[in-house]
Amino acid sequence: MTRFWLLKILRTAPTLWFVVTFTFVVLRTSGDPVVALVGADATPEEIEQFRALWRLDDPLWVQYVRYVMQMATGQFGISYRDGREVIDIIAERVPWTLMLGLFSYIGAILIGVPAGIVAAIKRGSTFDNLIMATAVFGFALPNFFLGILMILLFSLSLQWLPSSGTGTVWHLIMPAVTLATFTAGTLARFTRSAMLEVLDKLYIRAAAAKGVGYWKRVILHALPNASIPLVTIIGLNLGELIGGAIVVETVFAWPGIGRLLVTAVSSRDLAVVQGLVLIMAVTMVLANLVVDLLYGLLDPRIRVQN
Amino acid sequence: MKRVSPILVFAVIVLAVAVLVAIVGNVFTPYGMSQQNLLARLKPPAFMTGGNPNFPLGTDRIGRDMVARLIAGLQMSLSVAIAGTIIGAVFGSLVGFIAAHFRGWVSEALMMLVDFQASLPFILITLTLLAFFGNSMTLFVILMGLFGWEKYARLARGVVLSAINQPYAKAIVALGAGNGRLYLKHVLPNVASALIVQVTLTFPQIILLETSLSFLGLGIQAPQTSLGQILGDGRDYLSTAWWISVWPGLVIFLVTLSMSIVGDWLRDRLDPMLRARTA
């Protein structure tokens, strides 16, 4: 049992190490790291200062070890655009993305999972077909286009909602809905197929035979078993959500880390890019770890197998 | 013979038209994709009041014909997606074959790379590389090719591992066939259907990735254009000229939707087992 948890935790270590090594290698192969991090129009003094600070004359492996240590302690360096610590710039954006992400994630689960359950128990009905058609549409409709369509309809035509920025709850609605649509569609599809698989099982029929009521069967007997693949999908979708936030925050001028990443990439503020990528990647890896652990918690069979 | 669904017919027609238009190129309008008509800026589509029949879908902020822009954008988006799909499929399958053939630590090392890529949203990897190396067409196409290679690698490794244990493969080896002959002539055809199904899944995803990046201004750069880039261009004119953003969005939507529908159908036809596993 303890061995299961330990193994899972140990397995994330190489991925984290890969991520840091990846940014180190990219930083070193893309050109002079000084120019990359200080900016092309730095003065010779600044460059000298930077060289001394990062001790770039040490052997490469020493620099590498130091780099890993620095990244691990959140010392991402200084943004050459506004001269502030990268960690501070990121820290003030994180709450906005968390707010948007949580709001849309909870919304997606509250809509997607029940829709999938109903689609499964009413298999073949109009409602089922409608849900599945919506899911396919959601898959093909790019989130930036959905966002633009919503702005056209709700901000410009109907003038119900503000088209961008922050300030009120109303500002949150369109970005959150745009971000949630794809996730809700995916969740609905997976809930449906997971439920369909479970509803056919013998133990559900056994429960029916001994007189367990219909909804009790669905909610108490089928749903917990269907939730195992579902948890994986919810975890995997976090990546989609981060990718989605990058686009959606830009469409709606939402001041989160996704938009920060886009502006940093286009202005080549590399210290910021590096810090953001590391933080996002670590979040992803840890989220996957949590999902793995939940998996073991939900399904005792998995603990034993490992 | 099962009745062909009208949705499938629609999807095939959309794809055929899109490919055809991309191939024949700019014969539908006398204007070039970057030809400016400063006297006809932000003209609405011809069916609206104030529209000009010379510009059936309207013009953009410097009077460029939307029809010409859309055709050029479609050509770019389709070619980038096709190139990306081919690179990813070939590279990924190759990695999978190599991992399956050598097993042991080679396989472990390759699969660790696969796990690494699968553990990160691909857009993060793309943005890092674009930021550090600077945007260029070559890098961009390579990045699109890197999308999804890990899925092919995983798939190919799995299917090849089970295929080389089949009696037919053992018989071929016993008859003295070399590795090249074994993999290319005998194993590849047997795993091809699984790989083709994967192609239909990644192709629309690459289109979405390319258009997203170009929309953000981080993909295809002017004077080149792509559907996403046109859409992003129109963002500043939403209140006055919705058509600049809506047309390319519709094209992206129709193409990816059709590709998914055709892919679903293909998956049913080629590999009912796979569908049960991935659905």
XYZ file of C-alpha atoms in Angstrom:
585
model
C 0.000 0.000 0.000
C 2.646 2.532 1.032
C 4.748 1.106 -1.772
C 2.044 2.067 -4.275
C 1.999 5.707 -3.186
C 5.793 5.895 -3.052
C 6.215 4.402 -6.527
C 3.719 6.859 -7.967
C 5.462 9.815 -6.380
C 8.902 8.631 -7.479
C 7.684 8.270 -11.051
C 6.939 11.972 -11.374
C 10.538 12.861 -10.530
C 11.991 12.001 -13.977
C 9.286 14.030 -15.713
C 10.030 17.078 -13.590
C 13.719 16.612 -14.262
C 12.988 16.317 -17.996
C 11.076 19.587 -17.967
C 13.905 21.518 -16.332
C 16.508 19.897 -18.566
C 14.373 20.715 -21.597
C 14.354 24.433 -20.811
C 18.083 24.338 -20.008
C 18.919 22.642 -23.313
C 16.659 24.994 -25.266
C 18.220 27.992 -23.545
C 21.727 26.790 -24.366
C 21.152 25.672 -27.947
C 19.136 28.649 -29.096
C 22.070 31.077 -28.933
C 23.943 33.073 -26.346
C 21.994 32.645 -23.094
C 23.056 36.108 -21.998
C 21.515 37.759 -25.015
C 18.489 35.505 -24.633
C 17.819 36.443 -21.031
C 19.025 40.034 -20.835
C 17.704 41.102 -24.225
C 19.469 41.928 -27.460
C 19.920 45.622 -26.676
C 21.647 45.209 -23.298
C 24.714 47.313 -22.544
C 28.139 45.613 -22.166
C 28.057 46.349 -18.412
C 24.702 44.620 -18.039
C 25.991 41.619 -19.958
C 29.126 41.472 -17.787
C 27.005 41.736 -14.672
C 24.785 38.944 -15.901
C 27.737 36.720 -16.785
C 29.124 37.193 -13.289
C 25.727 36.627 -11.699
C 25.088 33.355 -13.504
C 28.811 32.441 -13.440
C 28.722 31.483 -17.094
C 32.436 30.710 -17.166
C 32.000 27.651 -14.954
C 31.964 24.193 -16.579
C 28.642 23.366 -18.199
C 27.638 20.677 -15.710
C 28.230 23.036 -12.786
C 26.018 25.573 -14.482
C 23.432 22.886 -15.101
C 23.323 21.816 -11.468
C 23.070 25.433 -10.400
C 20.331 26.034 -12.963
C 18.281 23.133 -11.609
C 18.709 24.435 -8.072
C 17.676 27.946 -9.074
C 14.599 26.766 -10.948
C 13.641 24.518 -8.054
C 13.687 27.490 -5.701
C 11.750 29.766 -8.022
C 14.645 32.009 -9.059
C 13.595 32.505 -12.648
C 15.559 35.704 -13.142
C 14.479 39.136 -14.216
C 12.181 40.197 -17.026
C 14.171 42.369 -19.392
C 11.050 44.238 -20.401
C 10.155 45.772 -17.079
C 13.129 44.777 -14.930
C 11.066 43.013 -12.276
C 11.528 39.550 -10.815
C 9.825 36.978 -13.065
C 8.367 35.204 -10.046
C 6.606 38.418 -8.968
C 5.212 39.088 -12.422
C 3.836 35.568 -12.587
C 2.515 35.607 -9.014
C 0.258 38.573 -9.653
C -1.268 36.873 -12.719
C -1.868 33.440 -11.203
C -5.027 34.309 -9.206
C -6.766 35.479 -12.380
C -6.082 32.234 -14.191
C -7.060 30.196 -11.137
C -10.340 32.078 -10.926
C -11.112 31.564 -14.594
C -9.935 27.946 -14.564
C -11.832 26.900 -11.453
C -14.998 28.606 -12.573
C -14.997 26.960 -15.978
C -13.790 23.586 -14.703
C -16.518 23.285 -12.114
C -19.032 24.474 -14.682
C -17.810 21.894 -17.189
C -18.084 19.080 -14.659
C -21.532 20.190 -13.472
C -22.800 20.253 -17.063
C -20.755 17.537 -18.749
C -21.097 14.696 -16.251
C -24.898 14.857 -15.732
C -25.379 15.284 -19.484
C -23.294 12.159 -20.080
C -25.225 10.175 -17.464
C -28.585 11.138 -18.931
C -27.333 10.415 -22.453
C -26.243 6.950 -21.302
C -29.479 5.985 -19.566
C -31.590 7.428 -22.387
C -29.342 5.848 -24.991
C -30.554 6.406 -28.546
C -33.063 9.080 -27.544
C -33.214 12.551 -29.084
C -31.494 13.912 -25.993
C -28.641 11.421 -26.400
C -28.188 12.326 -30.066
C -28.323 16.010 -29.248
C -25.627 15.685 -26.575
C -23.372 13.666 -28.844
C -23.850 16.083 -31.746
C -23.021 18.996 -29.452
C -19.901 17.172 -28.269
C -18.709 16.648 -31.863
C -19.427 20.304 -32.664
C -17.567 21.417 -29.566
C -14.587 19.374 -30.656
C -14.443 21.014 -34.082
C -15.243 24.564 -33.014
C -11.973 26.290 -32.156
C -12.215 28.143 -28.841
C -10.936 31.391 -30.340
C -13.730 31.304 -32.907
C -16.332 30.469 -30.272
C -15.050 33.417 -28.233
C -15.297 35.754 -31.217
C -18.824 34.569 -32.017
C -19.863 35.188 -28.421
C -18.387 38.678 -28.479
C -20.266 39.389 -31.722
C -23.543 38.114 -30.297
C -23.518 39.081 -26.624
C -21.346 42.180 -26.608
C -21.842 43.826 -29.967
C -25.359 42.779 -31.028
C -27.232 42.302 -27.788
C -24.891 44.384 -25.641
C -25.492 42.155 -22.640
C -21.925 41.387 -21.644
C -18.609 43.285 -21.737
C -16.355 42.071 -24.559
C -13.087 42.031 -22.637
C -11.210 42.970 -19.501
C -12.110 42.435 -15.867
C -13.928 44.234 -13.117
C -17.277 42.578 -12.574
C -18.686 39.065 -12.504
C -20.113 39.773 -15.955
C -16.590 39.941 -17.342
C -15.959 36.381 -16.204
C -18.933 34.795 -17.970
C -17.860 34.686 -21.606
C -14.250 33.565 -21.041
C -15.408 30.894 -18.598
C -18.115 29.580 -20.929
C -15.711 29.538 -23.878
C -13.133 27.647 -21.866
C -15.681 25.227 -20.406
C -17.375 24.248 -23.665
C -14.687 21.904 -24.946
C -14.139 20.277 -21.554
C -17.862 19.816 -20.989
C -18.204 18.123 -24.392
C -15.315 15.757 -23.719
C -16.624 14.946 -20.249
C -20.118 14.260 -21.591
C -18.751 11.848 -24.182
C -16.555 9.982 -21.729
C -19.181 9.853 -18.996
C -21.602 8.409 -21.501
C -19.315 5.624 -22.677
C -18.092 4.833 -19.159
C -21.686 4.622 -17.905
C -22.797 2.501 -20.853
C -20.043 0.023 -20.138
C -20.913 -0.197 -16.438
C -24.701 -0.312 -16.874
C -24.331 -3.568 -18.811
C -22.463 -5.275 -15.992
C -23.924 -8.231 -14.132
C -23.787 -6.564 -10.721
C -26.145 -3.866 -11.924
C -28.574 -6.523 -13.042
C -28.071 -8.303 -9.724
C -28.880 -5.071 -7.914
C -32.020 -4.718 -10.011
C -32.954 -8.308 -9.278
C -32.755 -7.790 -5.553
C -35.031 -4.783 -5.862
C -32.709 -1.773 -5.780
C -34.492 1.213 -7.283
C -33.527 2.602 -10.680
C -31.903 5.878 -9.635
C -30.184 4.238 -6.701
C -28.679 1.738 -9.160
C -27.500 4.490 -11.464
C -26.114 6.844 -8.828
C -24.849 4.479 -6.119
C -23.892 1.372 -8.085
C -22.989 2.472 -11.595
C -21.560 5.974 -11.153
C -18.768 5.088 -8.687
C -17.546 2.400 -11.060
C -17.808 4.677 -14.074
C -15.955 7.393 -12.200
C -12.627 5.561 -12.505
C -11.973 6.334 -16.187
C -13.687 9.669 -15.631
C -11.138 10.843 -13.068
C -8.364 10.167 -15.583
C -10.110 12.246 -18.192
C -10.722 15.095 -15.788
C -7.007 15.038 -14.956
C -5.876 14.788 -18.559
C -8.151 17.628 -19.487
C -6.229 19.972 -17.254
C -3.667 20.153 -20.041
C -6.382 21.106 -22.518
C -7.544 23.697 -20.053
C -4.094 25.274 -19.791
C -3.796 25.279 -23.576
C -7.286 26.730 -23.793
C -6.528 29.432 -21.237
C -3.639 30.673 -23.388
C -6.049 31.350 -26.253
C -9.150 32.374 -24.321
C -7.347 34.847 -22.072
C -5.958 36.526 -25.174
C -9.356 36.737 -26.873
C -10.988 38.347 -23.853
C -7.966 40.344 -22.645
C -8.072 38.465 -19.350
C -4.977 39.282 -17.267
C -3.961 35.691 -16.441
C -0.775 33.712 -17.058
C -1.985 32.457 -20.450
C -2.092 35.958 -21.861
C 1.199 36.746 -20.117
C 2.765 33.783 -21.916
C 1.517 34.977 -25.316
C 2.836 38.500 -24.820
C 6.133 37.149 -23.453
C 6.577 34.859 -26.449
C 5.804 37.563 -28.987
C 8.136 40.066 -27.327
C 10.662 37.271 -26.671
C 10.869 38.043 -22.966
C 12.584 34.703 -22.459
C 13.060 34.749 -18.704
C 9.292 35.113 -18.328
C 8.610 32.396 -20.917
C 10.950 30.033 -19.123
C 9.428 30.690 -15.701
C 5.879 30.300 -16.988
C 6.576 27.100 -18.882
C 8.213 25.556 -15.832
C 5.359 26.539 -13.545
C 2.678 25.328 -15.957
C 4.523 22.075 -16.598
C 5.040 21.371 -12.915
C 1.362 22.066 -12.264
C 0.446 19.582 -14.972
C 2.769 16.901 -13.666
C 1.531 17.319 -10.101
C -2.082 17.247 -11.269
C -1.388 13.978 -13.038
C 0.150 12.633 -9.849
C -2.966 13.570 -7.909
C -5.083 11.820 -10.524
C -2.910 8.719 -10.253
C -3.268 8.695 -6.497
C -7.029 9.238 -6.703
C -7.171 6.345 -9.106
C -5.667 4.078 -6.503
C -8.012 5.437 -3.874
C -11.084 4.839 -6.054
C -10.121 1.431 -7.320
C -8.436 -0.919 -4.826
C -7.586 -3.312 -7.680
C -5.026 -0.858 -9.046
C -3.183 -0.642 -5.739
C -2.838 -4.420 -5.611
C -1.690 -4.800 -9.228
C 1.214 -2.455 -8.765
C -24.311 -2.652 -47.828
C -25.227 -0.168 -45.136
C -27.003 3.038 -46.062
C -24.555 5.907 -46.238
C -25.508 8.636 -43.793
C -26.210 12.090 -45.248
C -23.884 13.625 -42.650
C -20.996 11.561 -43.970
C -21.830 12.590 -47.548
C -21.869 16.219 -46.441
C -18.503 15.835 -44.715
C -16.902 14.201 -47.742
C -18.256 16.934 -50.029
C -16.914 19.674 -47.725
C -13.467 18.086 -47.655
C -13.458 17.494 -51.417
C -14.439 21.093 -52.093
C -11.824 22.405 -49.656
C -9.046 20.347 -51.226
C -10.193 21.215 -54.745
C -10.311 24.937 -54.000
C -6.867 24.753 -52.408
C -5.474 22.961 -55.463
C -6.966 25.103 -58.245
C -6.222 28.176 -56.158
C -7.130 31.654 -57.091
C -9.460 31.381 -60.104
C -12.625 32.545 -58.341
C -11.646 36.165 -58.108
C -9.561 38.538 -60.191
C -7.811 39.876 -57.096
C -4.600 38.626 -55.543
C -4.439 37.721 -51.836
C -2.390 40.815 -50.970
C -3.794 43.159 -53.601
C -5.091 46.291 -51.872
C -8.110 48.233 -53.052
C -7.947 51.301 -50.893
C -11.176 52.702 -52.320
C -13.036 49.604 -51.168
C -11.901 49.167 -47.572
C -13.991 47.158 -45.087
C -16.685 46.510 -47.698
C -19.390 44.179 -46.406
C -20.258 40.969 -48.297
C -22.222 41.478 -51.516
C -25.500 40.242 -50.011
C -25.526 43.062 -47.458
C -26.486 46.670 -48.048
C -23.449 48.590 -49.149
C -21.827 45.428 -50.477
C -19.978 45.417 -53.752
C -20.650 42.544 -56.188
C -16.953 42.534 -57.073
C -16.197 41.366 -53.539
C -18.768 38.637 -52.789
C -17.486 38.050 -49.248
C -16.376 41.605 -48.567
C -12.955 43.151 -48.046
C -10.642 43.739 -45.077
C -9.103 46.860 -43.556
C -6.930 47.632 -46.580
C -9.450 46.509 -49.148
C -8.102 43.056 -49.800
C -10.658 40.676 -51.272
C -11.857 38.175 -48.664
C -12.317 35.411 -51.259
C -8.674 35.686 -52.305
C -7.540 35.860 -48.654
C -9.584 32.804 -47.691
C -8.231 30.727 -50.570
C -4.644 31.629 -49.682
C -5.338 30.947 -45.998
C -6.937 27.601 -46.788
C -3.973 26.607 -48.938
C -1.548 27.469 -46.135
C -3.544 25.846 -43.339
C -4.109 22.649 -45.312
C -0.509 22.320 -46.489
C 0.914 22.956 -43.029
C -1.491 20.414 -41.540
C -0.715 17.830 -44.225
C 3.045 18.323 -43.860
C 2.755 18.195 -40.057
C 0.644 15.039 -40.162
C 3.051 13.252 -42.506
C 6.142 14.220 -40.492
C 4.525 13.215 -37.209
C 3.166 9.917 -38.531
C 6.417 8.838 -40.181
C 8.668 9.931 -37.338
C 6.417 8.603 -34.596
C 5.824 5.236 -36.264
C 9.548 4.885 -36.889
C 10.266 5.494 -33.219
C 7.596 2.931 -32.328
C 9.062 0.332 -34.700
C 12.561 0.928 -33.332
C 11.353 0.653 -29.745
C 9.511 -2.563 -30.519
C 12.454 -4.057 -32.388
C 15.246 -3.349 -29.912
C 13.174 -3.553 -26.714
C 15.328 -3.316 -23.573
C 16.821 0.025 -22.663
C 16.342 1.545 -26.149
C 12.638 0.985 -25.797
C 12.655 2.303 -22.224
C 14.512 5.467 -23.207
C 12.258 6.163 -26.194
C 9.144 5.541 -24.159
C 10.399 7.958 -21.503
C 10.559 10.643 -24.193
C 7.048 9.669 -25.238
C 5.840 9.987 -21.655
C 7.517 13.344 -21.332
C 5.781 14.765 -24.356
C 2.470 13.236 -23.365
C 2.710 14.797 -19.909
C 2.821 18.371 -21.207
C 0.290 20.306 -23.251
C 1.940 20.489 -26.660
C 1.224 24.199 -26.998
C 3.681 24.804 -24.118
C 6.495 22.988 -25.920
C 5.677 24.847 -29.137
C 5.606 28.252 -27.478
C 8.928 27.623 -25.685
C 10.686 26.637 -28.888
C 9.121 29.500 -30.881
C 10.155 31.994 -28.202
C 13.739 30.828 -27.914
C 14.523 30.047 -31.551
C 12.410 32.745 -33.128
C 9.642 32.056 -35.601
C 10.438 30.707 -39.028
C 8.397 28.699 -41.507
C 10.753 25.709 -41.253
C 10.637 25.572 -37.458
C 6.885 26.054 -37.485
C 6.269 23.139 -39.841
C 8.657 20.926 -37.849
C 6.769 21.838 -34.673
C 3.480 20.897 -36.294
C 5.142 17.595 -37.219
C 6.202 17.033 -33.630
C 2.558 17.253 -32.606
C 1.224 13.816 -31.888
C 4.326 11.819 -32.826
C 4.228 10.271 -29.370
C 0.781 8.854 -30.050
C 1.997 7.153 -33.227
C 5.065 5.873 -31.368
C 3.011 4.343 -28.572
C 0.507 2.883 -31.002
C 3.126 1.506 -33.404
C 5.177 -0.017 -30.604
C 2.166 -1.754 -29.127
C 0.824 -3.094 -32.391
C 4.247 -4.146 -33.662
C 5.065 -5.948 -30.415
C 1.919 -8.008 -30.738
C 2.341 -8.452 -34.493
C 5.853 -9.899 -34.342
C 4.655 -12.570 -31.986
C 1.986 -13.709 -34.433
C 2.632 -17.020 -36.178
C 2.787 -15.330 -39.603
C 5.656 -13.101 -38.516
C 7.507 -15.988 -36.905
C 7.043 -18.032 -40.071
C 8.506 -15.241 -42.196
C 11.522 -14.955 -39.903
C 11.932 -18.750 -39.971
C 11.906 -18.590 -43.770
C 14.924 -16.295 -43.540
C 13.424 -12.854 -44.166
C 15.545 -9.911 -43.000
C 14.274 -7.209 -40.678
C 13.562 -4.734 -43.484
C 11.441 -7.252 -45.320
C 9.680 -8.369 -42.164
C 8.709 -4.868 -41.027
C 8.040 -3.149 -44.338
C 6.326 -5.919 -46.275
C 4.600 -7.871 -43.562
C 4.171 -6.014 -40.304
C 3.495 -2.504 -41.660
C 0.435 -3.492 -43.737
C -0.976 -5.198 -40.669
C -0.609 -2.181 -38.407
C -1.452 0.386 -41.110
C -5.150 0.609 -40.333
C -4.484 1.554 -36.720
C -2.047 4.235 -37.863
C -4.462 5.612 -40.464
C -7.137 5.968 -37.814
C -4.641 7.936 -35.742
C -3.985 10.204 -38.754
C -7.665 11.119 -38.953
C -7.523 12.052 -35.273
C -4.374 14.187 -35.387
C -5.061 16.001 -38.673
C -7.925 18.170 -37.360
C -5.966 18.730 -34.138
C -3.001 20.066 -36.108
C -5.315 22.400 -38.031
C -6.657 23.678 -34.708
C -3.147 24.075 -33.290
C -1.856 25.937 -36.348
C -4.865 28.228 -36.546
C -4.733 28.914 -32.791
C -1.061 29.887 -32.938
C -1.537 31.960 -36.071
C -4.546 33.607 -34.460
C -2.355 34.580 -31.492
C 0.164 36.058 -33.938
C 2.722 33.383 -33.078
C 2.299 31.083 -36.072
C 2.180 31.946 -39.751
C 3.420 35.517 -40.165
C 2.388 38.173 -42.682
C 2.850 38.514 -45.652
C 2.032 34.798 -45.597
C -1.424 34.057 -44.338
C -3.440 31.238 -42.843
C -7.051 30.897 -41.784
C -6.117 31.578 -38.162
C -4.072 34.617 -39.082
C -6.949 36.182 -41.047
C -9.261 35.526 -38.107
C -6.813 37.199 -35.729
C -6.470 40.106 -38.142
C -10.200 40.698 -38.020
C -10.355 40.821 -34.230
C -9.796 44.567 -34.101
C -12.646 45.122 -36.545
C -15.335 43.016 -34.923
C -17.635 45.957 -34.318
C -17.410 47.246 -37.902
C -16.483 44.267 -40.060
C -17.501 40.921 -38.545
C -16.970 39.125 -41.860
C -13.172 39.283 -41.664
C -13.205 36.953 -38.649
C -16.347 34.957 -39.274
C -15.537 33.550 -42.755
C -12.176 31.999 -41.854
C -13.681 30.712 -38.584
C -16.477 29.011 -40.513
C -13.997 27.411 -42.910
C -11.869 26.085 -40.025
C -14.981 24.784 -38.290
C -16.355 23.045 -41.396
C -13.046 21.432 -42.318
C -12.255 20.115 -38.831
C -15.845 18.974 -38.293
C -15.877 17.099 -41.619
C -12.510 15.534 -40.929
C -13.738 14.289 -37.538
C -16.875 12.825 -39.107
C -14.911 11.066 -41.846
C -12.399 9.912 -39.223
C -15.156 8.424 -37.072
C -16.540 6.553 -40.023
C -13.104 5.310 -41.027
C -12.479 4.137 -37.479
C -15.650 2.073 -37.592
C -14.759 0.584 -40.945
C -11.081 -0.138 -40.393
C -10.852 -1.117 -36.798
C -13.913 -1.909 -34.713
C -11.640 -3.188 -31.917
C -9.800 0.093 -31.674
C -13.014 2.020 -31.435
C -14.090 -0.010 -28.453
C -10.794 0.792 -26.765
C -10.601 4.522 -27.443
C -14.247 5.588 -27.504
